[in-house]
Short mmCIF file of C-alpha atoms in Angstrom, two decimals:
data_model
loop_
_atom_site.label_atom_id
_atom_site.label_comp_id
_atom_site.label_asym_id
_atom_site.label_seq_id
_atom_site.Cartn_x
_atom_site.Cartn_y
_atom_site.Cartn_z
CA MET W 1 58.49 68.32 -40.56
CA THR W 2 58.94 66.89 -44.07
CA ARG W 3 59.53 69.19 -47.04
CA GLU W 4 59.31 68.13 -50.39
CA LEU W 5 59.77 70.28 -53.43
CA ARG W 6 57.04 68.89 -56.42
CA ALA W 7 55.24 69.85 -59.15
CA VAL W 8 52.02 67.50 -59.13
CA PHE W 9 49.39 67.83 -56.96
CA GLY W 10 46.81 68.15 -58.88
CA GLY W 11 45.30 64.61 -57.88
CA LEU W 12 44.94 65.19 -54.37
CA LEU W 13 44.12 68.90 -53.97
CA ALA W 14 40.82 68.42 -56.79
CA ILE W 15 38.96 66.89 -53.23
CA MET W 16 36.99 69.13 -51.11
CA VAL W 17 35.59 66.92 -47.97
CA LEU W 18 34.26 68.92 -44.98
CA CYS W 19 33.42 68.20 -41.80
CA SER W 20 30.26 69.32 -41.12
CA ALA W 21 27.38 67.94 -40.64
CA ILE W 22 25.14 66.99 -43.29
CA PRO W 23 21.39 67.66 -43.47
CA ALA W 24 18.44 65.23 -44.91
CA SER W 25 19.00 66.24 -48.32
CA ALA W 26 20.65 68.63 -50.10
CA SER W 27 17.84 71.33 -50.38
CA ASP W 28 17.87 71.73 -47.03
CA PHE W 29 21.61 73.71 -46.55
CA LEU W 30 21.51 74.95 -50.04
CA GLU W 31 19.52 77.94 -50.00
CA ALA W 32 19.00 80.44 -52.43
CA PHE W 33 21.66 82.86 -53.12
CA PRO W 34 20.52 85.65 -50.37
CA LEU W 35 20.61 88.51 -52.73
CA SER W 36 19.16 86.91 -55.36
CA ARG W 37 15.71 86.74 -56.42
CA VAL W 38 13.86 83.33 -57.69
CA GLU W 39 12.57 83.20 -60.71
CA ASN W 40 11.98 79.74 -61.96
CA GLU W 41 11.71 76.31 -59.63
CA ILE W 42 11.34 73.10 -61.27
CA SER W 43 11.00 69.23 -60.03
CA ILE W 44 13.69 66.85 -61.55
CA GLU W 45 12.69 63.66 -62.04
CA SER W 46 14.77 61.52 -64.66
CA PRO W 47 16.19 57.74 -65.26
CA ALA W 48 18.67 59.22 -67.00
CA HIS W 49 19.34 63.21 -65.93
CA ARG W 50 22.00 64.36 -67.86
CA ILE W 51 25.59 65.45 -66.39
CA LEU W 52 28.63 66.79 -67.80
CA PHE W 53 32.03 66.86 -66.30
CA SER W 54 33.82 68.83 -69.23
CA PRO W 55 33.21 71.23 -71.99
CA VAL W 56 29.78 71.53 -73.97
CA ARG W 57 29.66 71.55 -77.64
CA GLU W 58 27.17 71.06 -80.34
CA VAL W 59 27.57 69.59 -83.07
CA ASN W 60 24.96 68.96 -86.37
CA ASP W 61 22.38 68.62 -83.64
CA GLU W 62 24.21 66.44 -80.79
CA ILE W 63 25.76 67.37 -77.87
CA ARG W 64 29.18 66.30 -77.48
CA SER W 65 31.16 66.19 -73.82
CA GLU W 66 33.80 64.61 -73.71
CA THR W 67 32.62 63.21 -70.01
CA MET W 68 29.44 63.09 -70.14
CA VAL W 69 27.19 60.57 -67.37
CA ARG W 70 23.94 59.83 -67.10
CA VAL W 71 22.30 59.55 -63.97
CA PRO W 72 18.62 58.47 -62.22
CA VAL W 73 17.84 61.52 -60.11
CA SER W 74 15.71 63.61 -58.15
CA GLY W 75 15.59 66.64 -56.99
CA ILE W 76 14.95 70.28 -57.87
CA GLY W 77 16.46 73.01 -60.43
CA GLN W 78 16.41 76.51 -59.44
CA LEU W 79 16.45 80.24 -62.00
CA MET W 80 17.88 83.01 -60.26
CA LYS W 81 18.73 86.10 -61.24
CA ILE W 82 20.97 88.36 -59.38
CA ALA W 83 20.82 91.43 -57.48
CA THR W 84 22.45 94.67 -59.58
CA ASP W 85 24.16 95.26 -56.25
CA SER W 86 25.64 91.84 -56.03
CA ASP W 87 27.37 90.11 -59.27
CA ARG W 88 28.00 86.27 -60.56
CA ARG W 89 30.96 85.90 -58.52
CA ALA W 90 29.49 86.76 -55.05
CA ALA W 91 26.79 83.61 -55.60
CA ARG W 92 29.62 81.84 -57.26
CA ASP W 93 31.86 81.68 -53.51
CA TYR W 94 28.47 81.80 -52.09
CA TYR W 95 27.56 78.82 -52.69
CA ARG W 96 31.51 76.93 -52.28
CA GLN W 97 31.23 78.18 -49.31
CA ARG W 98 28.35 76.56 -48.36
CA LEU W 99 29.30 73.61 -49.99
CA GLN W 100 32.78 73.51 -47.97
CA GLU W 101 30.66 73.61 -45.29
CA VAL W 102 29.07 70.29 -45.97
CA ARG W 103 30.73 66.90 -47.23
CA ALA W 104 31.38 67.84 -50.61
CA SER W 105 33.62 66.78 -52.93
CA VAL W 106 34.01 69.12 -56.17
CA LEU W 107 33.64 67.29 -59.56
CA TYR W 108 34.40 69.56 -62.10
CA GLU W 109 34.81 73.33 -62.70
CA CYS W 110 35.03 75.46 -65.61
CA GLN W 111 34.89 79.11 -66.34
CA GLY W 112 34.58 81.59 -69.30
CA ARG W 113 35.35 79.91 -72.59
CA ASP W 114 36.77 77.23 -70.92
CA CYS W 115 32.96 75.31 -70.92
CA GLY W 116 31.80 76.14 -74.12
CA ARG W 117 29.25 77.72 -75.84
CA SER W 118 27.03 79.11 -73.86
CA ASN W 119 23.44 78.61 -75.60
CA VAL W 120 24.38 75.36 -75.47
CA TRP W 121 24.48 75.26 -71.96
CA ALA W 122 21.06 77.40 -71.40
CA ASN W 123 19.08 75.71 -74.04
CA GLN W 124 20.67 72.59 -74.82
CA ILE W 125 21.61 71.19 -70.96
CA PHE W 126 19.33 73.40 -68.60
CA GLY W 127 16.92 74.10 -70.64
CA GLN W 128 16.25 77.52 -69.61
CA ALA W 129 16.77 80.24 -72.58
CA THR W 130 16.99 82.89 -69.86
CA LEU W 131 20.58 81.19 -68.94
CA TYR W 132 22.18 82.33 -73.10
CA GLY W 133 24.92 84.65 -72.29
CA ARG W 134 28.36 85.35 -72.76
CA ASP W 135 30.74 82.92 -73.70
CA ASP W 136 33.42 84.59 -71.86
CA GLN W 137 31.26 85.57 -69.01
CA GLN W 138 29.93 81.73 -67.04
CA ASP W 139 31.18 79.47 -64.65
CA TYR W 140 30.04 75.60 -64.23
CA LEU W 141 31.04 73.68 -60.97
CA ALA W 142 29.06 70.14 -60.58
CA ALA W 143 30.13 68.74 -56.71
CA LEU W 144 29.18 65.64 -54.77
CA VAL W 145 27.62 65.46 -50.92
CA GLU W 146 28.10 62.27 -49.42
CA ASN W 147 26.24 61.23 -45.84
CA ASN W 148 26.74 57.73 -45.53
CA ASP W 149 24.40 55.61 -48.42
CA ARG W 150 22.88 58.73 -50.03
CA ARG W 151 24.60 60.81 -51.99
CA TRP W 152 23.66 64.41 -53.78
CA LEU W 153 25.04 66.03 -57.29
CA VAL W 154 25.50 69.87 -56.78
CA LEU W 155 25.26 71.32 -60.34
CA VAL W 156 25.76 75.66 -60.27
CA TYR W 157 25.88 78.32 -63.18
CA THR W 158 26.31 81.53 -63.28
CA VAL W 159 26.32 83.52 -66.17
CA THR W 160 26.06 87.49 -67.63
CA ARG W 161 23.73 88.00 -70.11
CA GLY W 162 23.66 90.49 -73.30
CA ASN W 163 22.01 93.14 -71.46
CA GLN W 164 24.70 92.91 -68.14
CA ARG W 165 21.64 91.27 -65.73
CA GLU W 166 23.10 88.43 -64.30
CA TYR W 167 21.63 84.77 -63.40
CA VAL W 168 22.67 82.14 -61.39
CA TRP W 169 21.04 78.28 -61.91
CA VAL W 170 21.50 75.44 -59.29
CA GLU W 171 19.81 72.50 -59.04
CA GLN W 172 20.20 69.83 -56.62
CA LEU W 173 20.10 66.01 -57.22
CA GLU W 174 20.08 63.10 -55.45
CA ILE W 175 21.48 59.77 -57.00
CA GLY W 176 21.38 56.40 -56.39
CA ALA W 177 24.56 54.99 -54.55
CA ASP W 178 25.46 52.64 -57.46
CA ALA W 179 25.65 55.53 -59.99
CA VAL W 180 29.25 56.13 -61.26
CA LEU W 181 30.62 59.87 -61.29
CA PRO W 182 33.54 60.75 -62.52
CA GLY W 183 36.22 62.28 -60.16
CA ALA W 184 34.41 61.19 -57.14
CA ALA W 185 36.99 60.37 -54.79
CA SER W 186 36.85 56.97 -53.33
CA ASP W 187 39.24 58.19 -50.23
CA GLY W 188 36.60 56.59 -47.40
CA GLY W 189 36.21 59.99 -46.53
CA ARG W 190 39.94 60.53 -44.99
CA VAL W 191 41.02 63.69 -47.14
CA ARG W 192 39.19 67.13 -45.73
CA GLY W 193 40.05 70.50 -47.30
CA PRO W 194 41.24 72.32 -49.50
CA ILE W 195 40.87 75.70 -46.89
CA MET W 196 42.32 78.54 -48.94
CA VAL W 197 44.10 80.71 -47.47
CA PRO W 198 45.77 84.04 -49.13
CA TRP W 199 49.14 85.50 -47.26
CA SER W 200 50.59 88.67 -48.15
CA GLY W 201 53.98 90.01 -46.78
CA GLY W 202 57.98 89.49 -47.24
CA VAL W 203 60.12 88.69 -44.17
CA THR W 204 56.74 89.05 -42.22
CA VAL W 205 54.01 86.68 -43.54
CA ARG W 206 50.29 87.95 -42.80
CA PHE W 207 47.45 85.03 -43.59
CA ASP W 208 43.87 86.62 -44.80
CA TRP W 209 41.59 83.42 -43.53
CA SER W 210 38.10 83.37 -41.06
CA SER W 211 37.29 82.42 -37.99
CA THR W 212 35.36 79.29 -39.39
CA ASP W 213 38.26 78.58 -40.86
CA ARG W 214 40.30 78.11 -38.30
CA ARG W 215 38.39 76.15 -35.95
CA HIS W 216 37.28 73.30 -39.25
CA LEU W 217 40.98 72.89 -39.30
CA THR W 218 41.44 72.26 -35.48
CA SER W 219 38.61 69.97 -35.40
CA TRP W 220 39.96 68.04 -38.02
CA ALA W 221 43.62 67.54 -36.91
CA SER W 222 42.18 66.96 -33.11
CA GLU W 223 41.75 64.05 -34.46
CA PRO W 224 44.32 60.81 -33.79
CA GLY W 225 46.29 60.04 -35.99
CA ALA W 226 45.29 62.76 -38.64
CA GLN W 227 48.21 65.03 -40.60
CA VAL W 228 48.03 68.23 -42.34
CA VAL W 229 49.44 68.98 -45.57
CA LEU W 230 50.58 72.49 -46.57
CA THR W 231 50.93 73.74 -50.21
CA SER W 232 52.61 76.72 -50.78
CA HIS W 233 51.60 78.75 -54.02
CA ALA W 234 53.20 82.01 -54.98
CA GLU W 235 53.07 84.40 -58.20
CA LEU W 236 55.62 84.57 -60.01
CA GLN W 237 55.82 88.43 -60.04
CA PRO W 238 57.40 90.58 -62.27
CA ASN W 239 61.20 90.38 -63.05
CA GLU W 240 61.31 87.41 -60.74
CA LEU W 241 63.09 84.06 -60.98
CA LEU W 242 61.66 81.17 -60.28
CA GLU W 243 64.54 80.64 -57.44
CA GLN W 244 63.17 83.86 -55.77
CA SER W 245 59.21 82.81 -56.05
CA MET W 246 59.94 78.86 -55.16
CA GLU W 247 61.94 81.14 -51.68
CA ARG W 248 58.60 83.79 -51.01
CA ALA W 249 56.07 80.17 -50.65
CA ALA W 250 58.91 78.28 -48.83
CA GLN W 251 59.05 81.54 -45.94
CA ALA W 252 54.96 81.64 -45.96
CA ALA W 253 55.26 77.68 -45.43
CA ASP W 254 56.98 78.65 -42.34
CA ALA W 255 55.16 80.99 -41.39
CA MET W 256 52.14 78.90 -40.94
CA SER W 257 53.90 76.04 -39.96
CA ALA W 258 55.03 77.40 -36.85
CA LEU W 259 51.24 79.24 -36.43
CA LEU W 260 50.08 75.11 -36.92
CA ALA W 261 52.54 74.22 -33.91
CA LYS W 262 51.55 76.75 -31.67
CA THR W 263 48.14 75.63 -32.23
CA GLY W 264 48.75 72.30 -31.38
CA VAL W 265 49.42 70.81 -34.46
CA SER W 266 53.40 69.45 -34.12
CA GLU W 267 55.89 69.54 -36.95
CA GLU W 268 55.99 65.83 -36.75
CA ARG W 269 52.36 66.02 -38.23
CA GLN W 270 52.82 68.73 -40.86
CA LYS W 271 53.76 68.19 -44.54
CA ILE W 272 55.25 70.74 -46.16
CA LEU W 273 54.83 71.25 -49.85
CA ILE W 274 56.68 74.10 -51.79
CA VAL W 275 54.79 74.54 -54.85
CA GLY W 276 55.47 77.72 -55.81
CA PRO W 277 54.15 79.15 -59.44
CA ALA W 278 54.21 75.39 -60.41
CA ILE W 279 51.29 74.58 -61.06
CA GLN W 280 48.90 76.57 -62.60
CA PHE W 281 44.88 76.66 -62.28
CA ARG W 282 42.14 78.26 -65.03
CA GLU W 283 40.89 79.98 -61.86
CA PRO W 284 43.07 83.47 -61.28
CA THR W 285 42.34 83.13 -57.46
CA ARG W 286 43.89 80.22 -56.89
CA ASN W 287 46.93 81.16 -58.76
CA ALA W 288 47.45 84.24 -56.40
CA ASP W 289 49.86 84.37 -53.20
CA HIS W 290 47.95 81.60 -51.17
CA ILE W 291 48.13 78.25 -49.16
CA GLU W 292 46.20 75.08 -49.52
CA LEU W 293 45.67 73.12 -46.41
CA LEU W 294 44.14 69.60 -46.31
CA VAL W 295 43.34 67.28 -43.64
CA ILE W 296 44.87 63.32 -44.03
CA LEU W 297 42.87 61.07 -41.66
CA ALA W 298 44.21 57.77 -39.89
CA PRO W 299 42.85 54.42 -42.05
#
């Protein structure tokens, strides 16, 4: 087993490619959030549909975004009102999970004011005035689903309006095989994950991960030549030294390594990266104590 202390793994950790089978079209797997009501559904057919991969702003009635492409698409857009006994975080987690169950890569995501103005997203980007809400209570996700020579873009935008009503907008768009997208992986489907596993404890480390995630990891790791990358994160606690946080992360990594060894993933096939609090994400949950698992398949 090899351990390295590093501080930069952004490119590796940005890829989300999971192993379950992909249906014939994106709309076949991405059903509407169960605790929502579809208020509007539109057909989207365009030779140059605008897709954003960076924050948006409007200057002199012109849309500005550092990374933006126009690609030919064919698909649907759905506006859904989230039930009062749920919230947009649950909706966001639902779509994340559904994307995690298929071969998906997250190309871009943002939260709150880092996304730009909600007014611009609602009226200029999506053409849905109902989505105009609070700038600090919005998030956006763009993901790519691939199956042989067919590709789909999935866009998910959630927002809380001033009247506290919450909405989610989802676009499921098939795109041409030749369309160039920022952040699209060229790994040939060899990188699978990440699976994020929260951990807690000190001397005895406890992991909170689902049986579905465990089955996914076992399936991926069973392929000949597969290697498992364990990246251990720890949140810096009040009055805690960096070295102490790194040590907690190392202890969690050792515990996970031993657990994987018991399930058939030998130490020789494991790669451990101790990050601690050295990498910070815009998404708060990714700064908490957790381990991210990636499986790298053989060429």
